[in-house]
Amino acid sequence: MSDPVILPSGHTFDRSSIQRWLDAGHRTCPITKLPLPDHPYLIPNHALRRLISNYAHISKLHLHDPSHHHQPPPETLISTLTSRSSTPNSKLDSLSRLAKLTKFDPSLRRQLAESGALSAVLNCLATAADSPPFQEKALSLLLNLSLDDDNKVGLVAEGAIGRVVGVLRAGSSPDCRAIGCTVLTSLAVVEVNKATIGAYPDAIRSLVNLLDCGRGREVKEAATALYAVCSFPDNRRRAVECGAVPILARLVGGGAGLERAVEVLSSLVKCREGRVEMGRVFGFVGVLVKVISFGGEKGIQCALFTLNALCSCSEEVCDEAQRQGVMEICVGLMEDENEKIRRNASSLVQTLSGSH
């Protein structure tokens, strides 16, 4: 079975098989023998399809990777991870194997959580500061565990935020810092975790510092994490207080190609402190105009939104936008194929027209 569908009778069949049954003229459920409509609707069984996809992927790994034929059972790996008598090398091996297995196996992620292994993984992270490979495997497993919504709150309750922030601050490898940012992004999917992350000392400051001093992937992941947590209003003010606005403006204006930075600015502009700080950044309107003129779709949307919010609160910004030809650019964008770009451009035209 690869494409499961549900008949009106409530039973699930493989699409190609049940379609052959129906094409042959049958109008009864093969299992219940109950009559079906003349044109029965086949409802995709998405939950079962995901399980089949995960199982097929793991089976393929076992088939093509000889090491899987000698793979210890998950219970043994978990026991090694949680045992105080395990050697560092055996724990590293268990972390590596579990990180690989849990990436595509939700049931194993649940098993790890139910076995009390979350605290063991976090302890591994705390003791791995001097070993980048150890730390990276612990972070990878932590990220996989955070993919399940049921685990997100549990991980935070076990102290995951403090452990991850420690990784961001402690001079870890760039790869570890990038994974740490991704863990925060994953945890922030749950609304209550956004508030917890923002309230944790130095969490937002560590992300802003990575934007300022990081390189490559870690900068991108830090911007993504900051965008995720700043959907919670109080965190926008915290990010502004940590100096995020001029750093983000520099990343955008410097041609770093970091579209996510514009998205973060479109979030920070929603708070008064953010708008005030943007007004203090020299050439900030020009940075947004550059994105509107040459950016990708998402960047244009966010730059239009940000500039509109600033113009709505400042006659001075309106005048500067007019001088830089924003009205003419927006009139052209009102014919764009992207509906959000058209809408944001139209709103900015109305704001600029109303200011005069």
mmCIF file of C-alpha atoms in Angstrom:
data_model
loop_
_atom_site.group_PDB
_atom_site.id
_atom_site.type_symbol
_atom_site.label_atom_id
_atom_site.label_comp_id
_atom_site.label_asym_id
_atom_site.label_seq_id
_atom_site.Cartn_x
_atom_site.Cartn_y
_atom_site.Cartn_z
ATOM 1 C CA MET A 1 0.000 0.000 0.000
ATOM 2 C CA SER A 2 1.418 3.387 -0.968
ATOM 3 C CA ASP A 3 -1.591 5.687 -1.500
ATOM 4 C CA PRO A 4 -4.246 4.849 1.136
ATOM 5 C CA VAL A 5 -7.772 6.168 0.686
ATOM 6 C CA ILE A 6 -10.938 5.822 2.748
ATOM 7 C CA LEU A 7 -14.236 4.609 1.265
ATOM 8 C CA PRO A 8 -17.548 6.049 2.512
ATOM 9 C CA SER A 9 -17.901 2.776 4.436
ATOM 10 C CA GLY A 10 -15.015 3.917 6.644
ATOM 11 C CA HIS A 11 -12.482 1.277 5.546
ATOM 12 C CA THR A 12 -9.071 2.092 4.035
ATOM 13 C CA PHE A 13 -7.743 0.609 0.787
ATOM 14 C CA ASP A 14 -4.849 1.234 -1.567
ATOM 15 C CA ARG A 15 -6.068 3.678 -4.200
ATOM 16 C CA SER A 16 -5.059 1.640 -7.268
ATOM 17 C CA SER A 17 -6.642 -1.541 -5.887
ATOM 18 C CA ILE A 18 -9.978 -0.025 -4.880
ATOM 19 C CA GLN A 19 -10.086 1.940 -8.142
ATOM 20 C CA ARG A 20 -9.822 -1.322 -10.086
ATOM 21 C CA TRP A 21 -12.703 -2.711 -7.998
ATOM 22 C CA LEU A 22 -14.851 0.332 -8.766
ATOM 23 C CA ASP A 23 -13.869 0.386 -12.450
ATOM 24 C CA ALA A 24 -15.075 -3.194 -12.706
ATOM 25 C CA GLY A 25 -18.564 -1.948 -11.846
ATOM 26 C CA HIS A 26 -18.716 -2.947 -8.174
ATOM 27 C CA ARG A 27 -20.672 -0.581 -5.939
ATOM 28 C CA THR A 28 -20.255 -2.330 -2.601
ATOM 29 C CA CYS A 29 -17.520 -2.147 0.024
ATOM 30 C CA PRO A 30 -15.309 -5.242 -0.368
ATOM 31 C CA ILE A 31 -15.211 -5.689 3.413
ATOM 32 C CA THR A 32 -18.679 -4.759 4.702
ATOM 33 C CA LYS A 33 -20.562 -5.568 1.465
ATOM 34 C CA LEU A 34 -22.613 -2.422 2.115
ATOM 35 C CA PRO A 35 -23.762 -0.447 -0.939
ATOM 36 C CA LEU A 36 -21.723 2.549 -2.107
ATOM 37 C CA PRO A 37 -22.843 5.692 -3.995
ATOM 38 C CA ASP A 38 -22.721 5.588 -7.793
ATOM 39 C CA HIS A 39 -19.623 7.804 -7.700
ATOM 40 C CA PRO A 40 -17.974 7.110 -4.333
ATOM 41 C CA TYR A 41 -15.559 9.761 -3.093
ATOM 42 C CA LEU A 42 -12.129 8.433 -2.131
ATOM 43 C CA ILE A 43 -10.808 10.367 0.872
ATOM 44 C CA PRO A 44 -6.984 10.435 1.221
ATOM 45 C CA ASN A 45 -5.839 8.888 4.507
ATOM 46 C CA HIS A 46 -3.015 11.341 5.234
ATOM 47 C CA ALA A 47 -2.126 9.938 8.659
ATOM 48 C CA LEU A 48 -1.606 6.410 7.336
ATOM 49 C CA ARG A 49 0.248 7.733 4.301
ATOM 50 C CA ARG A 50 2.770 9.517 6.557
ATOM 51 C CA LEU A 51 3.316 6.320 8.544
ATOM 52 C CA ILE A 52 3.878 4.340 5.348
ATOM 53 C CA SER A 53 6.295 6.976 4.049
ATOM 54 C CA ASN A 54 8.303 6.952 7.289
ATOM 55 C CA TYR A 55 8.380 3.142 7.356
ATOM 56 C CA ALA A 56 9.495 2.965 3.718
ATOM 57 C CA HIS A 57 12.294 5.470 4.329
ATOM 58 C CA ILE A 58 13.610 3.614 7.393
ATOM 59 C CA SER A 59 13.389 0.272 5.575
ATOM 60 C CA LYS A 60 15.404 1.761 2.718
ATOM 61 C CA LEU A 61 18.065 2.917 5.180
ATOM 62 C CA HIS A 62 18.303 -0.605 6.594
ATOM 63 C CA LEU A 63 18.560 -2.083 3.107
ATOM 64 C CA HIS A 64 21.332 0.171 1.794
ATOM 65 C CA ASP A 65 23.363 0.771 4.966
ATOM 66 C CA PRO A 66 25.096 -2.425 6.126
ATOM 67 C CA SER A 67 25.606 -0.938 9.578
ATOM 68 C CA HIS A 68 21.851 -1.126 10.139
ATOM 69 C CA HIS A 69 21.974 -4.907 10.028
ATOM 70 C CA HIS A 70 24.015 -4.753 13.246
ATOM 71 C CA GLN A 71 22.018 -1.918 14.791
ATOM 72 C CA PRO A 72 21.370 -2.366 18.521
ATOM 73 C CA PRO A 73 17.665 -2.153 19.420
ATOM 74 C CA PRO A 74 16.443 1.320 20.413
ATOM 75 C CA GLU A 75 15.948 0.171 24.022
ATOM 76 C CA THR A 76 19.680 -0.602 24.274
ATOM 77 C CA LEU A 77 20.622 2.766 22.787
ATOM 78 C CA ILE A 78 18.316 4.579 25.217
ATOM 79 C CA SER A 79 19.693 2.579 28.144
ATOM 80 C CA THR A 80 23.250 3.491 27.171
ATOM 81 C CA LEU A 81 22.299 7.136 26.956
ATOM 82 C CA THR A 82 20.609 7.232 30.372
ATOM 83 C CA SER A 83 23.112 5.075 32.276
ATOM 84 C CA ARG A 84 25.657 6.903 34.450
ATOM 85 C CA SER A 85 28.159 4.086 33.928
ATOM 86 C CA SER A 86 28.249 4.449 30.123
ATOM 87 C CA THR A 87 31.529 5.643 28.642
ATOM 88 C CA PRO A 88 31.671 8.882 26.619
ATOM 89 C CA ASN A 89 32.376 6.906 23.434
ATOM 90 C CA SER A 90 29.385 4.621 23.948
ATOM 91 C CA LYS A 91 27.161 7.626 24.607
ATOM 92 C CA LEU A 92 28.438 9.333 21.461
ATOM 93 C CA ASP A 93 27.662 6.194 19.454
ATOM 94 C CA SER A 94 24.142 6.018 20.925
ATOM 95 C CA LEU A 95 23.552 9.721 20.248
ATOM 96 C CA SER A 96 24.687 9.303 16.644
ATOM 97 C CA ARG A 97 22.490 6.265 16.019
ATOM 98 C CA LEU A 98 19.439 7.740 17.734
ATOM 99 C CA ALA A 99 19.832 11.044 15.867
ATOM 100 C CA LYS A 100 19.763 9.140 12.587
ATOM 101 C CA LEU A 101 16.798 6.933 13.571
ATOM 102 C CA THR A 102 14.585 9.606 15.150
ATOM 103 C CA LYS A 103 14.787 11.880 12.118
ATOM 104 C CA PHE A 104 12.126 9.815 10.326
ATOM 105 C CA ASP A 105 10.534 7.787 13.133
ATOM 106 C CA PRO A 106 7.872 9.611 15.207
ATOM 107 C CA SER A 107 7.166 6.478 17.257
ATOM 108 C CA LEU A 108 10.799 6.314 18.404
ATOM 109 C CA ARG A 109 10.695 10.015 19.291
ATOM 110 C CA ARG A 110 7.692 9.295 21.522
ATOM 111 C CA GLN A 111 9.441 6.262 22.996
ATOM 112 C CA LEU A 112 12.454 8.381 23.917
ATOM 113 C CA ALA A 113 10.244 10.992 25.582
ATOM 114 C CA GLU A 114 8.258 8.386 27.517
ATOM 115 C CA SER A 115 11.444 6.642 28.684
ATOM 116 C CA GLY A 116 12.711 9.772 30.401
ATOM 117 C CA ALA A 117 15.560 10.208 27.935
ATOM 118 C CA LEU A 118 14.934 13.935 27.386
ATOM 119 C CA SER A 119 16.893 14.896 30.496
ATOM 120 C CA ALA A 120 19.693 12.495 29.493
ATOM 121 C CA VAL A 121 20.016 14.188 26.084
ATOM 122 C CA LEU A 122 20.134 17.606 27.746
ATOM 123 C CA ASN A 123 22.756 16.378 30.196
ATOM 124 C CA CYS A 124 24.836 15.142 27.270
ATOM 125 C CA LEU A 125 24.567 18.612 25.783
ATOM 126 C CA ALA A 126 25.727 20.210 29.028
ATOM 127 C CA THR A 127 28.797 17.993 29.317
ATOM 128 C CA ALA A 128 29.761 18.211 25.634
ATOM 129 C CA ALA A 129 31.112 21.774 25.514
ATOM 130 C CA ASP A 130 34.672 20.583 24.873
ATOM 131 C CA SER A 131 33.689 18.091 22.170
ATOM 132 C CA PRO A 132 32.053 19.611 19.047
ATOM 133 C CA PRO A 133 31.152 16.174 17.544
ATOM 134 C CA PHE A 134 29.488 15.110 20.803
ATOM 135 C CA GLN A 135 27.667 18.427 21.079
ATOM 136 C CA GLU A 136 26.521 18.331 17.452
ATOM 137 C CA LYS A 137 25.034 14.827 17.815
ATOM 138 C CA ALA A 138 23.275 15.800 21.048
ATOM 139 C CA LEU A 139 21.836 18.906 19.357
ATOM 140 C CA SER A 140 20.734 16.901 16.297
ATOM 141 C CA LEU A 141 18.890 14.423 18.525
ATOM 142 C CA LEU A 142 17.373 17.293 20.510
ATOM 143 C CA LEU A 143 16.168 18.891 17.277
ATOM 144 C CA ASN A 144 14.563 15.626 16.138
ATOM 145 C CA LEU A 145 12.808 15.197 19.486
ATOM 146 C CA SER A 146 11.471 18.760 19.255
ATOM 147 C CA LEU A 147 9.703 17.969 15.971
ATOM 148 C CA ASP A 148 6.809 16.398 17.917
ATOM 149 C CA ASP A 149 4.462 19.004 19.416
ATOM 150 C CA ASP A 150 3.955 16.846 22.493
ATOM 151 C CA ASN A 151 7.689 17.032 23.203
ATOM 152 C CA LYS A 152 8.096 20.788 22.743
ATOM 153 C CA VAL A 153 6.637 21.818 26.105
ATOM 154 C CA GLY A 154 8.286 18.866 27.852
ATOM 155 C CA LEU A 155 11.718 19.829 26.551
ATOM 156 C CA VAL A 156 11.284 23.400 27.756
ATOM 157 C CA ALA A 157 10.163 22.118 31.168
ATOM 158 C CA GLU A 158 13.333 19.981 31.312
ATOM 159 C CA GLY A 159 15.505 23.064 30.733
ATOM 160 C CA ALA A 160 16.186 22.845 26.994
ATOM 161 C CA ILE A 161 16.222 26.620 26.479
ATOM 162 C CA GLY A 162 19.036 27.157 28.958
ATOM 163 C CA ARG A 163 21.107 24.368 27.421
ATOM 164 C CA VAL A 164 20.637 25.708 23.890
ATOM 165 C CA VAL A 165 21.365 29.311 24.864
ATOM 166 C CA GLY A 166 24.544 28.014 26.486
ATOM 167 C CA VAL A 167 25.544 26.558 23.119
ATOM 168 C CA LEU A 168 24.866 29.873 21.369
ATOM 169 C CA ARG A 169 27.018 31.784 23.866
ATOM 170 C CA ALA A 170 29.864 29.422 24.674
ATOM 171 C CA GLY A 171 31.948 29.631 21.518
ATOM 172 C CA SER A 172 30.704 26.344 20.076
ATOM 173 C CA SER A 173 31.297 25.420 16.442
ATOM 174 C CA PRO A 174 29.290 27.317 13.781
ATOM 175 C CA ASP A 175 27.376 24.126 12.926
ATOM 176 C CA CYS A 176 26.394 23.629 16.572
ATOM 177 C CA ARG A 177 25.252 27.237 16.889
ATOM 178 C CA ALA A 178 23.191 26.895 13.702
ATOM 179 C CA ILE A 179 21.496 23.715 14.971
ATOM 180 C CA GLY A 180 20.904 25.405 18.325
ATOM 181 C CA CYS A 181 19.059 28.244 16.558
ATOM 182 C CA THR A 182 16.963 25.695 14.649
ATOM 183 C CA VAL A 183 16.030 24.001 17.928
ATOM 184 C CA LEU A 184 14.736 27.335 19.269
ATOM 185 C CA THR A 185 12.747 27.838 16.046
ATOM 186 C CA SER A 186 11.192 24.402 16.471
ATOM 187 C CA LEU A 187 10.341 24.955 20.144
ATOM 188 C CA ALA A 188 8.804 28.356 19.309
ATOM 189 C CA VAL A 189 6.075 26.684 17.248
ATOM 190 C CA VAL A 190 4.190 26.366 20.571
ATOM 191 C CA GLU A 191 2.919 29.801 21.583
ATOM 192 C CA VAL A 192 3.709 29.505 25.293
ATOM 193 C CA ASN A 193 7.318 28.597 24.458
ATOM 194 C CA LYS A 194 7.802 31.899 22.608
ATOM 195 C CA ALA A 195 7.152 33.770 25.847
ATOM 196 C CA THR A 196 9.437 31.426 27.789
ATOM 197 C CA ILE A 197 12.271 31.794 25.281
ATOM 198 C CA GLY A 198 11.961 35.581 25.278
ATOM 199 C CA ALA A 199 11.960 35.768 29.081
ATOM 200 C CA TYR A 200 15.038 33.561 29.405
ATOM 201 C CA PRO A 201 18.141 35.669 30.165
ATOM 202 C CA ASP A 202 20.269 36.280 27.087
ATOM 203 C CA ALA A 203 18.177 34.090 24.747
ATOM 204 C CA ILE A 204 17.218 36.903 22.358
ATOM 205 C CA ARG A 205 20.516 38.692 22.933
ATOM 206 C CA SER A 206 22.394 35.553 21.869
ATOM 207 C CA LEU A 207 20.405 35.389 18.625
ATOM 208 C CA VAL A 208 21.076 39.070 17.924
ATOM 209 C CA ASN A 209 24.794 38.576 18.627
ATOM 210 C CA LEU A 210 24.875 35.737 16.088
ATOM 211 C CA LEU A 211 23.267 38.035 13.524
ATOM 212 C CA ASP A 212 26.016 40.530 14.223
ATOM 213 C CA CYS A 213 29.057 38.253 14.470
ATOM 214 C CA GLY A 214 28.038 34.938 12.918
ATOM 215 C CA ARG A 215 28.683 33.677 9.416
ATOM 216 C CA GLY A 216 26.736 31.849 6.743
ATOM 217 C CA ARG A 217 24.254 29.293 7.986
ATOM 218 C CA GLU A 218 24.294 30.407 11.623
ATOM 219 C CA VAL A 219 23.232 33.949 10.629
ATOM 220 C CA LYS A 220 20.349 32.599 8.562
ATOM 221 C CA GLU A 221 19.197 30.263 11.333
ATOM 222 C CA ALA A 222 19.514 33.015 13.953
ATOM 223 C CA ALA A 223 17.307 35.302 11.832
ATOM 224 C CA THR A 224 14.759 32.506 11.409
ATOM 225 C CA ALA A 225 14.669 31.849 15.165
ATOM 226 C CA LEU A 226 14.327 35.561 15.908
ATOM 227 C CA TYR A 227 11.455 35.832 13.432
ATOM 228 C CA ALA A 228 9.722 32.879 15.109
ATOM 229 C CA VAL A 229 9.967 34.209 18.662
ATOM 230 C CA CYS A 230 9.108 37.798 17.667
ATOM 231 C CA SER A 231 5.598 36.838 16.676
ATOM 232 C CA PHE A 232 5.094 37.157 20.455
ATOM 233 C CA PRO A 233 4.697 40.947 21.015
ATOM 234 C CA ASP A 234 6.895 41.341 24.126
ATOM 235 C CA ASN A 235 9.812 39.728 22.319
ATOM 236 C CA ARG A 236 9.829 42.437 19.658
ATOM 237 C CA ARG A 237 10.674 45.045 22.273
ATOM 238 C CA ARG A 238 13.356 42.768 23.720
ATOM 239 C CA ALA A 239 14.955 42.303 20.296
ATOM 240 C CA VAL A 240 14.970 46.067 19.685
ATOM 241 C CA GLU A 241 16.561 46.672 23.090
ATOM 242 C CA CYS A 242 19.292 44.162 22.164
ATOM 243 C CA GLY A 243 20.180 46.256 19.099
ATOM 244 C CA ALA A 244 18.585 44.079 16.408
ATOM 245 C CA VAL A 245 17.363 46.886 14.123
ATOM 246 C CA PRO A 246 20.691 48.406 12.937
ATOM 247 C CA ILE A 247 22.193 44.913 12.582
ATOM 248 C CA LEU A 248 19.290 43.722 10.438
ATOM 249 C CA ALA A 249 19.416 46.919 8.370
ATOM 250 C CA ARG A 250 23.120 46.326 7.764
ATOM 251 C CA LEU A 251 22.503 42.738 6.665
ATOM 252 C CA VAL A 252 19.797 43.826 4.224
ATOM 253 C CA GLY A 253 21.587 46.920 2.953
ATOM 254 C CA GLY A 254 24.905 45.144 2.587
ATOM 255 C CA GLY A 255 23.494 42.813 -0.044
ATOM 256 C CA ALA A 256 23.791 39.726 2.163
ATOM 257 C CA GLY A 257 20.756 38.286 0.394
ATOM 258 C CA LEU A 258 19.216 37.498 3.758
ATOM 259 C CA GLU A 259 15.520 37.848 3.008
ATOM 260 C CA ARG A 260 14.667 36.606 6.479
ATOM 261 C CA ALA A 261 16.220 39.796 7.896
ATOM 262 C CA VAL A 262 13.557 41.870 6.123
ATOM 263 C CA GLU A 263 10.889 39.568 7.576
ATOM 264 C CA VAL A 264 12.223 40.191 11.087
ATOM 265 C CA LEU A 265 12.107 43.947 10.455
ATOM 266 C CA SER A 266 8.475 43.607 9.342
ATOM 267 C CA SER A 267 7.773 42.068 12.748
ATOM 268 C CA LEU A 268 9.739 44.619 14.784
ATOM 269 C CA VAL A 269 8.022 47.550 13.049
ATOM 270 C CA LYS A 270 4.800 46.498 14.797
ATOM 271 C CA CYS A 271 6.091 47.863 18.102
ATOM 272 C CA ARG A 272 6.671 51.543 18.849
ATOM 273 C CA GLU A 273 10.241 50.925 20.006
ATOM 274 C CA GLY A 274 11.010 49.238 16.700
ATOM 275 C CA ARG A 275 9.649 52.143 14.654
ATOM 276 C CA VAL A 276 11.598 54.668 16.723
ATOM 277 C CA GLU A 277 14.842 52.717 16.277
ATOM 278 C CA MET A 278 14.291 52.373 12.527
ATOM 279 C CA GLY A 279 13.880 56.140 12.328
ATOM 280 C CA ARG A 280 17.337 56.526 13.868
ATOM 281 C CA VAL A 281 19.125 54.275 11.382
ATOM 282 C CA PHE A 282 20.744 56.390 8.691
ATOM 283 C CA GLY A 283 19.487 55.482 5.205
ATOM 284 C CA PHE A 284 16.882 53.029 6.478
ATOM 285 C CA VAL A 285 14.237 54.075 3.932
ATOM 286 C CA GLY A 286 16.773 53.598 1.149
ATOM 287 C CA VAL A 287 17.440 50.045 2.372
ATOM 288 C CA LEU A 288 13.727 49.212 2.126
ATOM 289 C CA VAL A 289 13.430 50.862 -1.293
ATOM 290 C CA LYS A 290 16.312 48.731 -2.533
ATOM 291 C CA VAL A 291 14.498 45.566 -1.408
ATOM 292 C CA ILE A 292 11.227 46.740 -2.962
ATOM 293 C CA SER A 293 13.022 47.373 -6.256
ATOM 294 C CA PHE A 294 15.256 44.320 -6.469
ATOM 295 C CA GLY A 295 14.235 41.783 -3.787
ATOM 296 C CA GLY A 296 12.442 38.463 -3.984
ATOM 297 C CA GLU A 297 8.691 38.153 -3.518
ATOM 298 C CA LYS A 298 8.756 37.660 0.252
ATOM 299 C CA GLY A 299 11.300 40.430 0.716
ATOM 300 C CA ILE A 300 9.208 42.874 -1.333
ATOM 301 C CA GLN A 301 6.079 42.030 0.667
ATOM 302 C CA CYS A 302 7.840 42.630 3.978
ATOM 303 C CA ALA A 303 9.649 45.790 2.849
ATOM 304 C CA LEU A 304 6.365 47.284 1.610
ATOM 305 C CA PHE A 305 4.654 46.413 4.902
ATOM 306 C CA THR A 306 7.507 47.864 6.965
ATOM 307 C CA LEU A 307 7.685 51.083 4.972
ATOM 308 C CA ASN A 308 3.910 51.502 5.128
ATOM 309 C CA ALA A 309 3.955 51.121 8.909
ATOM 310 C CA LEU A 310 6.701 53.753 9.190
ATOM 311 C CA CYS A 311 4.953 56.155 6.800
ATOM 312 C CA SER A 312 1.706 55.789 8.749
ATOM 313 C CA CYS A 313 3.462 57.175 11.824
ATOM 314 C CA SER A 314 5.897 59.692 10.342
ATOM 315 C CA GLU A 315 5.435 62.515 7.873
ATOM 316 C CA GLU A 316 9.203 62.727 7.587
ATOM 317 C CA VAL A 317 9.448 59.107 6.410
ATOM 318 C CA CYS A 318 6.651 59.766 3.913
ATOM 319 C CA ASP A 319 8.559 62.688 2.442
ATOM 320 C CA GLU A 320 11.734 60.609 2.180
ATOM 321 C CA ALA A 321 9.827 57.768 0.498
ATOM 322 C CA GLN A 322 8.331 60.215 -1.990
ATOM 323 C CA ARG A 323 11.762 61.635 -2.783
ATOM 324 C CA GLN A 324 13.077 58.123 -3.493
ATOM 325 C CA GLY A 325 10.284 57.426 -5.996
ATOM 326 C CA VAL A 326 8.356 54.911 -3.903
ATOM 327 C CA MET A 327 4.984 56.053 -5.265
ATOM 328 C CA GLU A 328 5.957 55.239 -8.849
ATOM 329 C CA ILE A 329 7.451 51.881 -7.843
ATOM 330 C CA CYS A 330 4.288 50.932 -5.949
ATOM 331 C CA VAL A 331 2.007 51.887 -8.836
ATOM 332 C CA GLY A 332 3.916 49.390 -10.959
ATOM 333 C CA LEU A 333 3.715 46.723 -8.255
ATOM 334 C CA MET A 334 -0.065 47.069 -8.095
ATOM 335 C CA GLU A 335 -0.073 45.000 -11.308
ATOM 336 C CA ASP A 336 2.168 42.281 -9.843
ATOM 337 C CA GLU A 337 1.067 38.632 -10.023
ATOM 338 C CA ASN A 338 1.545 38.193 -6.266
ATOM 339 C CA GLU A 339 -1.650 39.145 -4.437
ATOM 340 C CA LYS A 340 0.128 40.162 -1.204
ATOM 341 C CA ILE A 341 2.530 42.409 -3.089
ATOM 342 C CA ARG A 342 -0.402 44.061 -4.876
ATOM 343 C CA ARG A 343 -2.244 44.575 -1.588
ATOM 344 C CA ASN A 344 0.771 45.962 0.290
ATOM 345 C CA ALA A 345 1.689 48.248 -2.610
ATOM 346 C CA SER A 346 -1.861 49.559 -2.760
ATOM 347 C CA SER A 347 -1.867 50.236 0.998
ATOM 348 C CA LEU A 348 1.409 52.145 0.749
ATOM 349 C CA VAL A 349 0.082 54.231 -2.171
ATOM 350 C CA GLN A 350 -2.957 55.158 -0.070
ATOM 351 C CA THR A 351 -0.749 56.094 2.872
ATOM 352 C CA LEU A 352 1.539 58.239 0.738
ATOM 353 C CA SER A 353 -1.445 59.893 -0.985
ATOM 354 C CA GLY A 354 -3.134 60.641 2.328
ATOM 355 C CA SER A 355 0.007 62.207 3.776
ATOM 356 C CA HIS A 356 -0.219 65.033 1.249
#
